[in-house]
Each structure stands twice: as C-alpha cells, then as structure tokens.
C-alpha cells in the first residue's frame, strides 16, 4: 500500500522544466495519444501575439485554438479532438517563434 501511494504521488507530482527567462518553450501535448481531449502547454518569455493551429497529416488546417495577444508566462489550451482518429500536428506561433509537434488521436 505504501509503495502504491508513493508511486501515485510521483506520477501526479509532474513538474514542467523551467525555461530560460528569454526562451519560448513548446511542450509535448498531454496525454498523447489521446481520446477525447489533449492539452497543449507553452511558455512565453514576453507578451506576444499567439496563434495555435491544428493540422491534419496532409497539412490542412483543422482548427485555430488561439489567435490573441497573450501575457508572458505559462499557457495551456485544450483541443477536444473533434476529428477522426489519426496523426495531427499543432503549431504555435508567437512573434518570430514557430514550432510544430505531432500528436495522435485514437477513437
């Protein structure tokens, strides 16, 4: 029982690594693979206009989750996965920064 409690405590105490103050960081979505939803987290080193887009494997835009000015700090956005099973990509653009990561939706 003590081992199980300790194991669960370690799983639930997940912490994001601290970015350098001047760097943008895009984390891997969680959970991945996912059903029915997933969370995308990123860190902004300063206030920026931010866009978060979801694309299918053909590069077609599925949806825009965020298109707004955001303050510095950590931000999370959830995608409800309103699409068929498959491989998708999320792209975060903030000022001159742009990064894309892969995620898998399983129905």
PDB file of N, CA and C in Angstrom:
ATOM      1  N   UNK A   1       0.822  -1.193   0.000  1.00  0.00           N
ATOM      2  CA  UNK A   1       0.000   0.000   0.000  1.00  0.00           C
ATOM      3  C   UNK A   1       0.873   1.268   0.000  1.00  0.00           C
ATOM      4  N   UNK A   2       1.930   1.297   0.784  1.00  0.00           N
ATOM      5  CA  UNK A   2       2.831   2.446   0.833  1.00  0.00           C
ATOM      6  C   UNK A   2       3.514   2.629  -0.519  1.00  0.00           C
ATOM      7  N   UNK A   3       3.941   1.540  -1.145  1.00  0.00           N
ATOM      8  CA  UNK A   3       4.587   1.603  -2.447  1.00  0.00           C
ATOM      9  C   UNK A   3       3.639   2.177  -3.496  1.00  0.00           C
ATOM     10  N   UNK A   4       2.389   1.732  -3.499  1.00  0.00           N
ATOM     11  CA  UNK A   4       1.395   2.235  -4.441  1.00  0.00           C
ATOM     12  C   UNK A   4       1.166   3.724  -4.238  1.00  0.00           C
ATOM     13  N   UNK A   5       1.015   4.161  -3.002  1.00  0.00           N
ATOM     14  CA  UNK A   5       0.797   5.581  -2.706  1.00  0.00           C
ATOM     15  C   UNK A   5       1.990   6.405  -3.176  1.00  0.00           C
ATOM     16  N   UNK A   6       3.190   5.944  -2.909  1.00  0.00           N
ATOM     17  CA  UNK A   6       4.404   6.660  -3.314  1.00  0.00           C
ATOM     18  C   UNK A   6       4.466   6.734  -4.838  1.00  0.00           C
ATOM     19  N   UNK A   7       4.135   5.653  -5.526  1.00  0.00           N
ATOM     20  CA  UNK A   7       4.155   5.615  -6.988  1.00  0.00           C
ATOM     21  C   UNK A   7       3.166   6.627  -7.558  1.00  0.00           C
ATOM     22  N   UNK A   8       1.943   6.665  -7.029  1.00  0.00           N
ATOM     23  CA  UNK A   8       0.935   7.608  -7.498  1.00  0.00           C
ATOM     24  C   UNK A   8       1.341   9.044  -7.210  1.00  0.00           C
ATOM     25  N   UNK A   9       1.984   9.267  -6.073  1.00  0.00           N
ATOM     26  CA  UNK A   9       2.448  10.599  -5.726  1.00  0.00           C
ATOM     27  C   UNK A   9       3.483  11.078  -6.742  1.00  0.00           C
ATOM     28  N   UNK A  10       4.369  10.196  -7.164  1.00  0.00           N
ATOM     29  CA  UNK A  10       5.381  10.564  -8.149  1.00  0.00           C
ATOM     30  C   UNK A  10       4.740  10.888  -9.490  1.00  0.00           C
ATOM     31  N   UNK A  11       3.724  10.159  -9.878  1.00  0.00           N
ATOM     32  CA  UNK A  11       3.062  10.401 -11.163  1.00  0.00           C
ATOM     33  C   UNK A  11       2.314  11.731 -11.141  1.00  0.00           C
ATOM     34  N   UNK A  12       1.622  12.026 -10.052  1.00  0.00           N
ATOM     35  CA  UNK A  12       0.815  13.242 -10.003  1.00  0.00           C
ATOM     36  C   UNK A  12       1.633  14.495  -9.714  1.00  0.00           C
ATOM     37  N   UNK A  13       2.867  14.350  -9.279  1.00  0.00           N
ATOM     38  CA  UNK A  13       3.714  15.500  -8.999  1.00  0.00           C
ATOM     39  C   UNK A  13       4.601  15.861 -10.187  1.00  0.00           C
ATOM     40  N   UNK A  14       4.081  15.759 -11.394  1.00  0.00           N
ATOM     41  CA  UNK A  14       4.852  16.087 -12.590  1.00  0.00           C
ATOM     42  C   UNK A  14       5.037  17.593 -12.647  1.00  0.00           C
ATOM     43  N   UNK A  15       6.250  18.030 -12.866  1.00  0.00           N
ATOM     44  CA  UNK A  15       6.535  19.457 -12.960  1.00  0.00           C
ATOM     45  C   UNK A  15       7.167  19.751 -14.309  1.00  0.00           C
ATOM     46  N   UNK A  16       6.822  20.901 -14.878  1.00  0.00           N
ATOM     47  CA  UNK A  16       7.423  21.323 -16.134  1.00  0.00           C
ATOM     48  C   UNK A  16       8.822  21.833 -15.851  1.00  0.00           C
ATOM     49  N   UNK A  17       9.752  21.541 -16.765  1.00  0.00           N
ATOM     50  CA  UNK A  17      11.099  22.050 -16.593  1.00  0.00           C
ATOM     51  C   UNK A  17      11.066  23.571 -16.754  1.00  0.00           C
ATOM     52  N   UNK A  18      11.913  24.248 -16.025  1.00  0.00           N
ATOM     53  CA  UNK A  18      11.948  25.703 -16.069  1.00  0.00           C
ATOM     54  C   UNK A  18      12.696  26.177 -17.306  1.00  0.00           C
ATOM     55  N   UNK A  19      12.047  27.000 -18.119  1.00  0.00           N
ATOM     56  CA  UNK A  19      12.743  27.524 -19.294  1.00  0.00           C
ATOM     57  C   UNK A  19      13.661  28.665 -18.885  1.00  0.00           C
ATOM     58  N   UNK A  20      14.599  29.008 -19.757  1.00  0.00           N
ATOM     59  CA  UNK A  20      15.367  30.228 -19.553  1.00  0.00           C
ATOM     60  C   UNK A  20      14.375  31.376 -19.681  1.00  0.00           C
ATOM     61  N   UNK A  21      14.610  32.448 -18.988  1.00  0.00           N
ATOM     62  CA  UNK A  21      13.671  33.570 -18.987  1.00  0.00           C
ATOM     63  C   UNK A  21      13.446  34.173 -20.364  1.00  0.00           C
ATOM     64  N   UNK A  22      14.405  34.011 -21.269  1.00  0.00           N
ATOM     65  CA  UNK A  22      14.304  34.655 -22.581  1.00  0.00           C
ATOM     66  C   UNK A  22      13.949  33.678 -23.698  1.00  0.00           C
ATOM     67  N   UNK A  23      13.509  32.465 -23.354  1.00  0.00           N
ATOM     68  CA  UNK A  23      13.249  31.478 -24.400  1.00  0.00           C
ATOM     69  C   UNK A  23      11.797  31.025 -24.419  1.00  0.00           C
ATOM     70  N   UNK A  24      11.294  30.835 -25.624  1.00  0.00           N
ATOM     71  CA  UNK A  24       9.969  30.284 -25.830  1.00  0.00           C
ATOM     72  C   UNK A  24      10.086  28.772 -25.721  1.00  0.00           C
ATOM     73  N   UNK A  25       9.118  28.114 -25.077  1.00  0.00           N
ATOM     74  CA  UNK A  25       9.149  26.655 -24.964  1.00  0.00           C
ATOM     75  C   UNK A  25       7.770  26.107 -25.324  1.00  0.00           C
ATOM     76  N   UNK A  26       7.750  25.118 -26.215  1.00  0.00           N
ATOM     77  CA  UNK A  26       6.531  24.382 -26.548  1.00  0.00           C
ATOM     78  C   UNK A  26       6.704  22.969 -26.022  1.00  0.00           C
ATOM     79  N   UNK A  27       5.812  22.557 -25.138  1.00  0.00           N
ATOM     80  CA  UNK A  27       5.886  21.226 -24.540  1.00  0.00           C
ATOM     81  C   UNK A  27       5.073  20.238 -25.375  1.00  0.00           C
ATOM     82  N   UNK A  28       5.388  18.948 -25.213  1.00  0.00           N
ATOM     83  CA  UNK A  28       4.608  17.909 -25.881  1.00  0.00           C
ATOM     84  C   UNK A  28       3.213  17.891 -25.267  1.00  0.00           C
ATOM     85  N   UNK A  29       2.193  17.740 -26.117  1.00  0.00           N
ATOM     86  CA  UNK A  29       0.822  17.676 -25.606  1.00  0.00           C
ATOM     87  C   UNK A  29       0.673  16.493 -24.652  1.00  0.00           C
ATOM     88  N   UNK A  30      -0.322  16.604 -23.759  1.00  0.00           N
ATOM     89  CA  UNK A  30      -0.552  15.537 -22.794  1.00  0.00           C
ATOM     90  C   UNK A  30      -2.044  15.359 -22.594  1.00  0.00           C
ATOM     91  N   UNK A  31      -2.572  14.177 -22.604  1.00  0.00           N
ATOM     92  CA  UNK A  31      -1.884  12.930 -22.959  1.00  0.00           C
ATOM     93  C   UNK A  31      -1.666  12.813 -24.466  1.00  0.00           C
ATOM     94  N   UNK A  32      -0.803  11.927 -24.842  1.00  0.00           N
ATOM     95  CA  UNK A  32      -0.515  11.643 -26.244  1.00  0.00           C
ATOM     96  C   UNK A  32      -0.050  10.198 -26.348  1.00  0.00           C
ATOM     97  N   UNK A  33      -0.773   9.343 -27.033  1.00  0.00           N
ATOM     98  CA  UNK A  33      -2.029   9.503 -27.761  1.00  0.00           C
ATOM     99  C   UNK A  33      -3.155   9.911 -26.805  1.00  0.00           C
ATOM    100  N   UNK A  34      -4.227  10.486 -27.401  1.00  0.00           N
ATOM    101  CA  UNK A  34      -5.309  10.983 -26.582  1.00  0.00           C
ATOM    102  C   UNK A  34      -6.678  10.617 -27.138  1.00  0.00           C
ATOM    103  N   UNK A  35      -7.657  10.627 -26.236  1.00  0.00           N
ATOM    104  CA  UNK A  35      -9.068  10.459 -26.548  1.00  0.00           C
ATOM    105  C   UNK A  35      -9.826  10.787 -25.270  1.00  0.00           C
ATOM    106  N   UNK A  36     -10.650  11.740 -25.192  1.00  0.00           N
ATOM    107  CA  UNK A  36     -11.167  12.566 -26.279  1.00  0.00           C
ATOM    108  C   UNK A  36     -10.466  13.909 -26.426  1.00  0.00           C
ATOM    109  N   UNK A  37      -9.648  14.329 -25.408  1.00  0.00           N
ATOM    110  CA  UNK A  37      -9.031  15.651 -25.500  1.00  0.00           C
ATOM    111  C   UNK A  37      -7.580  15.616 -25.054  1.00  0.00           C
ATOM    112  N   UNK A  38      -6.855  16.688 -25.397  1.00  0.00           N
ATOM    113  CA  UNK A  38      -5.449  16.801 -25.030  1.00  0.00           C
ATOM    114  C   UNK A  38      -5.148  18.255 -24.701  1.00  0.00           C
ATOM    115  N   UNK A  39      -4.072  18.467 -23.932  1.00  0.00           N
ATOM    116  CA  UNK A  39      -3.682  19.812 -23.527  1.00  0.00           C
ATOM    117  C   UNK A  39      -2.329  20.167 -24.120  1.00  0.00           C
ATOM    118  N   UNK A  40      -2.258  21.358 -24.681  1.00  0.00           N
ATOM    119  CA  UNK A  40      -1.029  21.895 -25.274  1.00  0.00           C
ATOM    120  C   UNK A  40      -0.554  23.019 -24.358  1.00  0.00           C
ATOM    121  N   UNK A  41       0.688  22.932 -23.902  1.00  0.00           N
ATOM    122  CA  UNK A  41       1.248  23.913 -22.972  1.00  0.00           C
ATOM    123  C   UNK A  41       2.483  24.551 -23.578  1.00  0.00           C
ATOM    124  N   UNK A  42       2.624  25.851 -23.358  1.00  0.00           N
ATOM    125  CA  UNK A  42       3.803  26.567 -23.842  1.00  0.00           C
ATOM    126  C   UNK A  42       4.128  27.704 -22.887  1.00  0.00           C
ATOM    127  N   UNK A  43       5.363  28.187 -23.000  1.00  0.00           N
ATOM    128  CA  UNK A  43       5.855  29.277 -22.169  1.00  0.00           C
ATOM    129  C   UNK A  43       6.248  30.439 -23.063  1.00  0.00           C
ATOM    130  N   UNK A  44       5.762  31.635 -22.738  1.00  0.00           N
ATOM    131  CA  UNK A  44       6.126  32.850 -23.460  1.00  0.00           C
ATOM    132  C   UNK A  44       7.067  33.689 -22.597  1.00  0.00           C
ATOM    133  N   UNK A  45       8.230  34.079 -23.126  1.00  0.00           N
ATOM    134  CA  UNK A  45       9.157  34.896 -22.347  1.00  0.00           C
ATOM    135  C   UNK A  45       8.736  36.363 -22.270  1.00  0.00           C
ATOM    136  N   UNK A  46       7.767  36.753 -23.099  1.00  0.00           N
ATOM    137  CA  UNK A  46       7.254  38.124 -23.091  1.00  0.00           C
ATOM    138  C   UNK A  46       5.888  38.144 -23.759  1.00  0.00           C
ATOM    139  N   UNK A  47       5.179  39.233 -23.627  1.00  0.00           N
ATOM    140  CA  UNK A  47       3.864  39.371 -24.244  1.00  0.00           C
ATOM    141  C   UNK A  47       4.004  39.274 -25.762  1.00  0.00           C
ATOM    142  N   UNK A  48       3.129  38.470 -26.378  1.00  0.00           N
ATOM    143  CA  UNK A  48       3.205  38.242 -27.833  1.00  0.00           C
ATOM    144  C   UNK A  48       1.822  37.985 -28.402  1.00  0.00           C
ATOM    145  N   UNK A  49       1.680  38.221 -29.712  1.00  0.00           N
ATOM    146  CA  UNK A  49       0.511  37.746 -30.445  1.00  0.00           C
ATOM    147  C   UNK A  49       0.750  36.266 -30.704  1.00  0.00           C
ATOM    148  N   UNK A  50      -0.179  35.429 -30.299  1.00  0.00           N
ATOM    149  CA  UNK A  50      -0.006  33.975 -30.353  1.00  0.00           C
ATOM    150  C   UNK A  50      -1.096  33.349 -31.224  1.00  0.00           C
ATOM    151  N   UNK A  51      -0.677  32.377 -32.039  1.00  0.00           N
ATOM    152  CA  UNK A  51      -1.612  31.561 -32.807  1.00  0.00           C
ATOM    153  C   UNK A  51      -1.295  30.100 -32.531  1.00  0.00           C
ATOM    154  N   UNK A  52      -2.330  29.315 -32.214  1.00  0.00           N
ATOM    155  CA  UNK A  52      -2.183  27.867 -32.047  1.00  0.00           C
ATOM    156  C   UNK A  52      -3.137  27.211 -33.044  1.00  0.00           C
ATOM    157  N   UNK A  53      -2.559  26.521 -34.022  1.00  0.00           N
ATOM    158  CA  UNK A  53      -3.337  25.858 -35.071  1.00  0.00           C
ATOM    159  C   UNK A  53      -3.153  24.355 -35.008  1.00  0.00           C
ATOM    160  N   UNK A  54      -4.204  23.625 -35.418  1.00  0.00           N
ATOM    161  CA  UNK A  54      -4.157  22.169 -35.537  1.00  0.00           C
ATOM    162  C   UNK A  54      -4.255  21.820 -37.017  1.00  0.00           C
ATOM    163  N   UNK A  55      -3.354  20.931 -37.486  1.00  0.00           N
ATOM    164  CA  UNK A  55      -3.327  20.494 -38.878  1.00  0.00           C
ATOM    165  C   UNK A  55      -3.452  18.983 -38.946  1.00  0.00           C
ATOM    166  N   UNK A  56      -4.022  18.477 -40.039  1.00  0.00           N
ATOM    167  CA  UNK A  56      -4.044  17.024 -40.249  1.00  0.00           C
ATOM    168  C   UNK A  56      -2.743  16.598 -40.912  1.00  0.00           C
ATOM    169  N   UNK A  57      -2.609  15.307 -41.200  1.00  0.00           N
ATOM    170  CA  UNK A  57      -1.367  14.761 -41.767  1.00  0.00           C
ATOM    171  C   UNK A  57      -1.104  15.263 -43.184  1.00  0.00           C
ATOM    172  N   UNK A  58      -2.130  15.806 -43.848  1.00  0.00           N
ATOM    173  CA  UNK A  58      -1.962  16.373 -45.190  1.00  0.00           C
ATOM    174  C   UNK A  58      -1.574  17.845 -45.141  1.00  0.00           C
ATOM    175  N   UNK A  59      -1.476  18.395 -43.938  1.00  0.00           N
ATOM    176  CA  UNK A  59      -1.115  19.797 -43.792  1.00  0.00           C
ATOM    177  C   UNK A  59      -2.289  20.748 -43.887  1.00  0.00           C
ATOM    178  N   UNK A  60      -3.499  20.215 -43.886  1.00  0.00           N
ATOM    179  CA  UNK A  60      -4.698  21.051 -43.964  1.00  0.00           C
ATOM    180  C   UNK A  60      -5.061  21.559 -42.569  1.00  0.00           C
ATOM    181  N   UNK A  61      -5.398  22.839 -42.490  1.00  0.00           N
ATOM    182  CA  UNK A  61      -5.799  23.429 -41.222  1.00  0.00           C
ATOM    183  C   UNK A  61      -7.116  22.815 -40.759  1.00  0.00           C
ATOM    184  N   UNK A  62      -7.139  22.282 -39.536  1.00  0.00           N
ATOM    185  CA  UNK A  62      -8.343  21.693 -38.953  1.00  0.00           C
ATOM    186  C   UNK A  62      -9.072  22.744 -38.116  1.00  0.00           C
ATOM    187  N   UNK A  63      -8.323  23.434 -37.252  1.00  0.00           N
ATOM    188  CA  UNK A  63      -8.928  24.459 -36.407  1.00  0.00           C
ATOM    189  C   UNK A  63      -7.855  25.385 -35.855  1.00  0.00           C
ATOM    190  N   UNK A  64      -8.275  26.576 -35.471  1.00  0.00           N
ATOM    191  CA  UNK A  64      -7.414  27.524 -34.759  1.00  0.00           C
ATOM    192  C   UNK A  64      -7.910  27.581 -33.322  1.00  0.00           C
ATOM    193  N   UNK A  65      -7.045  27.204 -32.383  1.00  0.00           N
ATOM    194  CA  UNK A  65      -7.420  27.183 -30.976  1.00  0.00           C
ATOM    195  C   UNK A  65      -7.216  28.535 -30.303  1.00  0.00           C
ATOM    196  N   UNK A  66      -6.174  29.259 -30.741  1.00  0.00           N
ATOM    197  CA  UNK A  66      -5.840  30.553 -30.148  1.00  0.00           C
ATOM    198  C   UNK A  66      -5.414  31.494 -31.259  1.00  0.00           C
ATOM    199  N   UNK A  67      -5.878  32.733 -31.192  1.00  0.00           N
ATOM    200  CA  UNK A  67      -5.409  33.817 -32.065  1.00  0.00           C
ATOM    201  C   UNK A  67      -5.604  35.106 -31.283  1.00  0.00           C
ATOM    202  N   UNK A  68      -4.661  35.379 -30.382  1.00  0.00           N
ATOM    203  CA  UNK A  68      -4.804  36.533 -29.495  1.00  0.00           C
ATOM    204  C   UNK A  68      -3.476  36.941 -28.900  1.00  0.00           C
ATOM    205  N   UNK A  69      -3.441  38.130 -28.323  1.00  0.00           N
ATOM    206  CA  UNK A  69      -2.263  38.602 -27.611  1.00  0.00           C
ATOM    207  C   UNK A  69      -2.273  37.965 -26.228  1.00  0.00           C
ATOM    208  N   UNK A  70      -1.129  37.415 -25.818  1.00  0.00           N
ATOM    209  CA  UNK A  70      -1.042  36.727 -24.522  1.00  0.00           C
ATOM    210  C   UNK A  70       0.121  37.294 -23.721  1.00  0.00           C
ATOM    211  N   UNK A  71      -0.048  37.282 -22.401  1.00  0.00           N
ATOM    212  CA  UNK A  71       0.980  37.767 -21.483  1.00  0.00           C
ATOM    213  C   UNK A  71       2.114  36.755 -21.344  1.00  0.00           C
ATOM    214  N   UNK A  72       3.237  37.197 -20.791  1.00  0.00           N
ATOM    215  CA  UNK A  72       4.345  36.275 -20.550  1.00  0.00           C
ATOM    216  C   UNK A  72       3.933  35.240 -19.525  1.00  0.00           C
ATOM    217  N   UNK A  73       4.572  34.071 -19.589  1.00  0.00           N
ATOM    218  CA  UNK A  73       4.295  33.007 -18.638  1.00  0.00           C
ATOM    219  C   UNK A  73       3.814  31.733 -19.307  1.00  0.00           C
ATOM    220  N   UNK A  74       3.360  30.789 -18.483  1.00  0.00           N
ATOM    221  CA  UNK A  74       2.861  29.503 -18.969  1.00  0.00           C
ATOM    222  C   UNK A  74       1.411  29.642 -19.427  1.00  0.00           C
ATOM    223  N   UNK A  75       1.090  28.961 -20.521  1.00  0.00           N
ATOM    224  CA  UNK A  75      -0.268  28.950 -21.045  1.00  0.00           C
ATOM    225  C   UNK A  75      -0.608  27.526 -21.476  1.00  0.00           C
ATOM    226  N   UNK A  76      -1.865  27.143 -21.281  1.00  0.00           N
ATOM    227  CA  UNK A  76      -2.345  25.828 -21.712  1.00  0.00           C
ATOM    228  C   UNK A  76      -3.643  26.016 -22.473  1.00  0.00           C
ATOM    229  N   UNK A  77      -3.797  25.238 -23.528  1.00  0.00           N
ATOM    230  CA  UNK A  77      -5.024  25.239 -24.310  1.00  0.00           C
ATOM    231  C   UNK A  77      -5.412  23.785 -24.551  1.00  0.00           C
ATOM    232  N   UNK A  78      -6.711  23.505 -24.532  1.00  0.00           N
ATOM    233  CA  UNK A  78      -7.191  22.143 -24.710  1.00  0.00           C
ATOM    234  C   UNK A  78      -7.855  21.995 -26.069  1.00  0.00           C
ATOM    235  N   UNK A  79      -7.527  20.907 -26.753  1.00  0.00           N
ATOM    236  CA  UNK A  79      -8.204  20.557 -28.001  1.00  0.00           C
ATOM    237  C   UNK A  79      -9.088  19.353 -27.714  1.00  0.00           C
ATOM    238  N   UNK A  80     -10.369  19.476 -28.030  1.00  0.00           N
ATOM    239  CA  UNK A  80     -11.333  18.415 -27.758  1.00  0.00           C
ATOM    240  C   UNK A  80     -11.279  17.295 -28.794  1.00  0.00           C
ATOM    241  N   UNK A  81     -10.418  17.404 -29.785  1.00  0.00           N
ATOM    242  CA  UNK A  81     -10.232  16.319 -30.751  1.00  0.00           C
ATOM    243  C   UNK A  81     -11.448  16.051 -31.603  1.00  0.00           C
ATOM    244  N   UNK A  82     -12.092  17.110 -32.087  1.00  0.00           N
ATOM    245  CA  UNK A  82     -13.283  16.957 -32.935  1.00  0.00           C
ATOM    246  C   UNK A  82     -12.854  16.573 -34.348  1.00  0.00           C
ATOM    247  N   UNK A  83     -12.352  15.365 -34.498  1.00  0.00           N
ATOM    248  CA  UNK A  83     -11.829  14.885 -35.778  1.00  0.00           C
ATOM    249  C   UNK A  83     -11.718  13.365 -35.720  1.00  0.00           C
ATOM    250  N   UNK A  84     -11.531  12.730 -36.887  1.00  0.00           N
ATOM    251  CA  UNK A  84     -11.344  11.271 -36.885  1.00  0.00           C
ATOM    252  C   UNK A  84      -9.986  10.874 -36.286  1.00  0.00           C
ATOM    253  N   UNK A  85      -9.843   9.608 -35.961  1.00  0.00           N
ATOM    254  CA  UNK A  85      -8.557   9.092 -35.489  1.00  0.00           C
ATOM    255  C   UNK A  85      -7.476   9.406 -36.499  1.00  0.00           C
ATOM    256  N   UNK A  86      -6.277   9.657 -36.005  1.00  0.00           N
ATOM    257  CA  UNK A  86      -5.171   9.893 -36.913  1.00  0.00           C
ATOM    258  C   UNK A  86      -4.059  10.711 -36.279  1.00  0.00           C
ATOM    259  N   UNK A  87      -3.088  11.050 -37.107  1.00  0.00           N
ATOM    260  CA  UNK A  87      -1.947  11.865 -36.704  1.00  0.00           C
ATOM    261  C   UNK A  87      -2.278  13.318 -37.021  1.00  0.00           C
ATOM    262  N   UNK A  88      -2.039  14.179 -36.050  1.00  0.00           N
ATOM    263  CA  UNK A  88      -2.276  15.608 -36.198  1.00  0.00           C
ATOM    264  C   UNK A  88      -1.028  16.361 -35.740  1.00  0.00           C
ATOM    265  N   UNK A  89      -0.952  17.608 -36.144  1.00  0.00           N
ATOM    266  CA  UNK A  89       0.166  18.464 -35.762  1.00  0.00           C
ATOM    267  C   UNK A  89      -0.381  19.741 -35.154  1.00  0.00           C
ATOM    268  N   UNK A  90       0.263  20.209 -34.108  1.00  0.00           N
ATOM    269  CA  UNK A  90      -0.096  21.510 -33.553  1.00  0.00           C
ATOM    270  C   UNK A  90       1.086  22.441 -33.730  1.00  0.00           C
ATOM    271  N   UNK A  91       0.779  23.653 -34.196  1.00  0.00           N
ATOM    272  CA  UNK A  91       1.809  24.664 -34.442  1.00  0.00           C
ATOM    273  C   UNK A  91       1.494  25.886 -33.599  1.00  0.00           C
ATOM    274  N   UNK A  92       2.505  26.328 -32.850  1.00  0.00           N
ATOM    275  CA  UNK A  92       2.378  27.543 -32.061  1.00  0.00           C
ATOM    276  C   UNK A  92       3.295  28.586 -32.665  1.00  0.00           C
ATOM    277  N   UNK A  93       2.719  29.746 -32.973  1.00  0.00           N
ATOM    278  CA  UNK A  93       3.475  30.877 -33.487  1.00  0.00           C
ATOM    279  C   UNK A  93       3.318  32.025 -32.505  1.00  0.00           C
ATOM    280  N   UNK A  94       4.440  32.635 -32.150  1.00  0.00           N
ATOM    281  CA  UNK A  94       4.435  33.772 -31.223  1.00  0.00           C
ATOM    282  C   UNK A  94       5.558  34.707 -31.642  1.00  0.00           C
ATOM    283  N   UNK A  95       5.194  35.823 -32.260  1.00  0.00           N
ATOM    284  CA  UNK A  95       6.218  36.723 -32.774  1.00  0.00           C
ATOM    285  C   UNK A  95       7.031  35.985 -33.831  1.00  0.00           C
ATOM    286  N   UNK A  96       8.340  35.982 -33.706  1.00  0.00           N
ATOM    287  CA  UNK A  96       9.218  35.300 -34.656  1.00  0.00           C
ATOM    288  C   UNK A  96       9.388  33.816 -34.376  1.00  0.00           C
ATOM    289  N   UNK A  97       8.813  33.333 -33.278  1.00  0.00           N
ATOM    290  CA  UNK A  97       8.948  31.923 -32.919  1.00  0.00           C
ATOM    291  C   UNK A  97       7.843  31.110 -33.570  1.00  0.00           C
ATOM    292  N   UNK A  98       8.235  29.940 -34.064  1.00  0.00           N
ATOM    293  CA  UNK A  98       7.259  28.988 -34.607  1.00  0.00           C
ATOM    294  C   UNK A  98       7.786  27.584 -34.363  1.00  0.00           C
ATOM    295  N   UNK A  99       6.933  26.723 -33.813  1.00  0.00           N
ATOM    296  CA  UNK A  99       7.323  25.331 -33.604  1.00  0.00           C
ATOM    297  C   UNK A  99       6.103  24.442 -33.777  1.00  0.00           C
ATOM    298  N   UNK A 100       6.356  23.230 -34.322  1.00  0.00           N
ATOM    299  CA  UNK A 100       5.298  22.269 -34.592  1.00  0.00           C
ATOM    300  C   UNK A 100       5.631  20.942 -33.930  1.00  0.00           C
ATOM    301  N   UNK A 101       4.622  20.301 -33.347  1.00  0.00           N
ATOM    302  CA  UNK A 101       4.802  18.969 -32.744  1.00  0.00           C
ATOM    303  C   UNK A 101       3.665  18.062 -33.192  1.00  0.00           C
ATOM    304  N   UNK A 102       3.933  16.753 -33.106  1.00  0.00           N
ATOM    305  CA  UNK A 102       2.983  15.733 -33.559  1.00  0.00           C
ATOM    306  C   UNK A 102       2.189  15.191 -32.375  1.00  0.00           C
ATOM    307  N   UNK A 103       0.908  14.851 -32.655  1.00  0.00           N
ATOM    308  CA  UNK A 103       0.062  14.193 -31.654  1.00  0.00           C
ATOM    309  C   UNK A 103      -0.825  13.186 -32.346  1.00  0.00           C
ATOM    310  N   UNK A 104      -1.321  12.227 -31.576  1.00  0.00           N
ATOM    311  CA  UNK A 104      -2.126  11.131 -32.154  1.00  0.00           C
ATOM    312  C   UNK A 104      -3.478  11.059 -31.434  1.00  0.00           C
ATOM    313  N   UNK A 105      -4.532  11.127 -32.241  1.00  0.00           N
ATOM    314  CA  UNK A 105      -5.899  10.995 -31.743  1.00  0.00           C
ATOM    315  C   UNK A 105      -6.369   9.568 -32.021  1.00  0.00           C
ATOM    316  N   UNK A 106      -6.800   8.876 -30.970  1.00  0.00           N
ATOM    317  CA  UNK A 106      -7.268   7.495 -31.097  1.00  0.00           C
ATOM    318  C   UNK A 106      -8.717   7.435 -30.648  1.00  0.00           C
ATOM    319  N   UNK A 107      -9.593   7.020 -31.536  1.00  0.00           N
ATOM    320  CA  UNK A 107     -11.031   6.905 -31.192  1.00  0.00           C
ATOM    321  C   UNK A 107     -11.359   5.498 -30.767  1.00  0.00           C
TER     322      UNK A 107
END
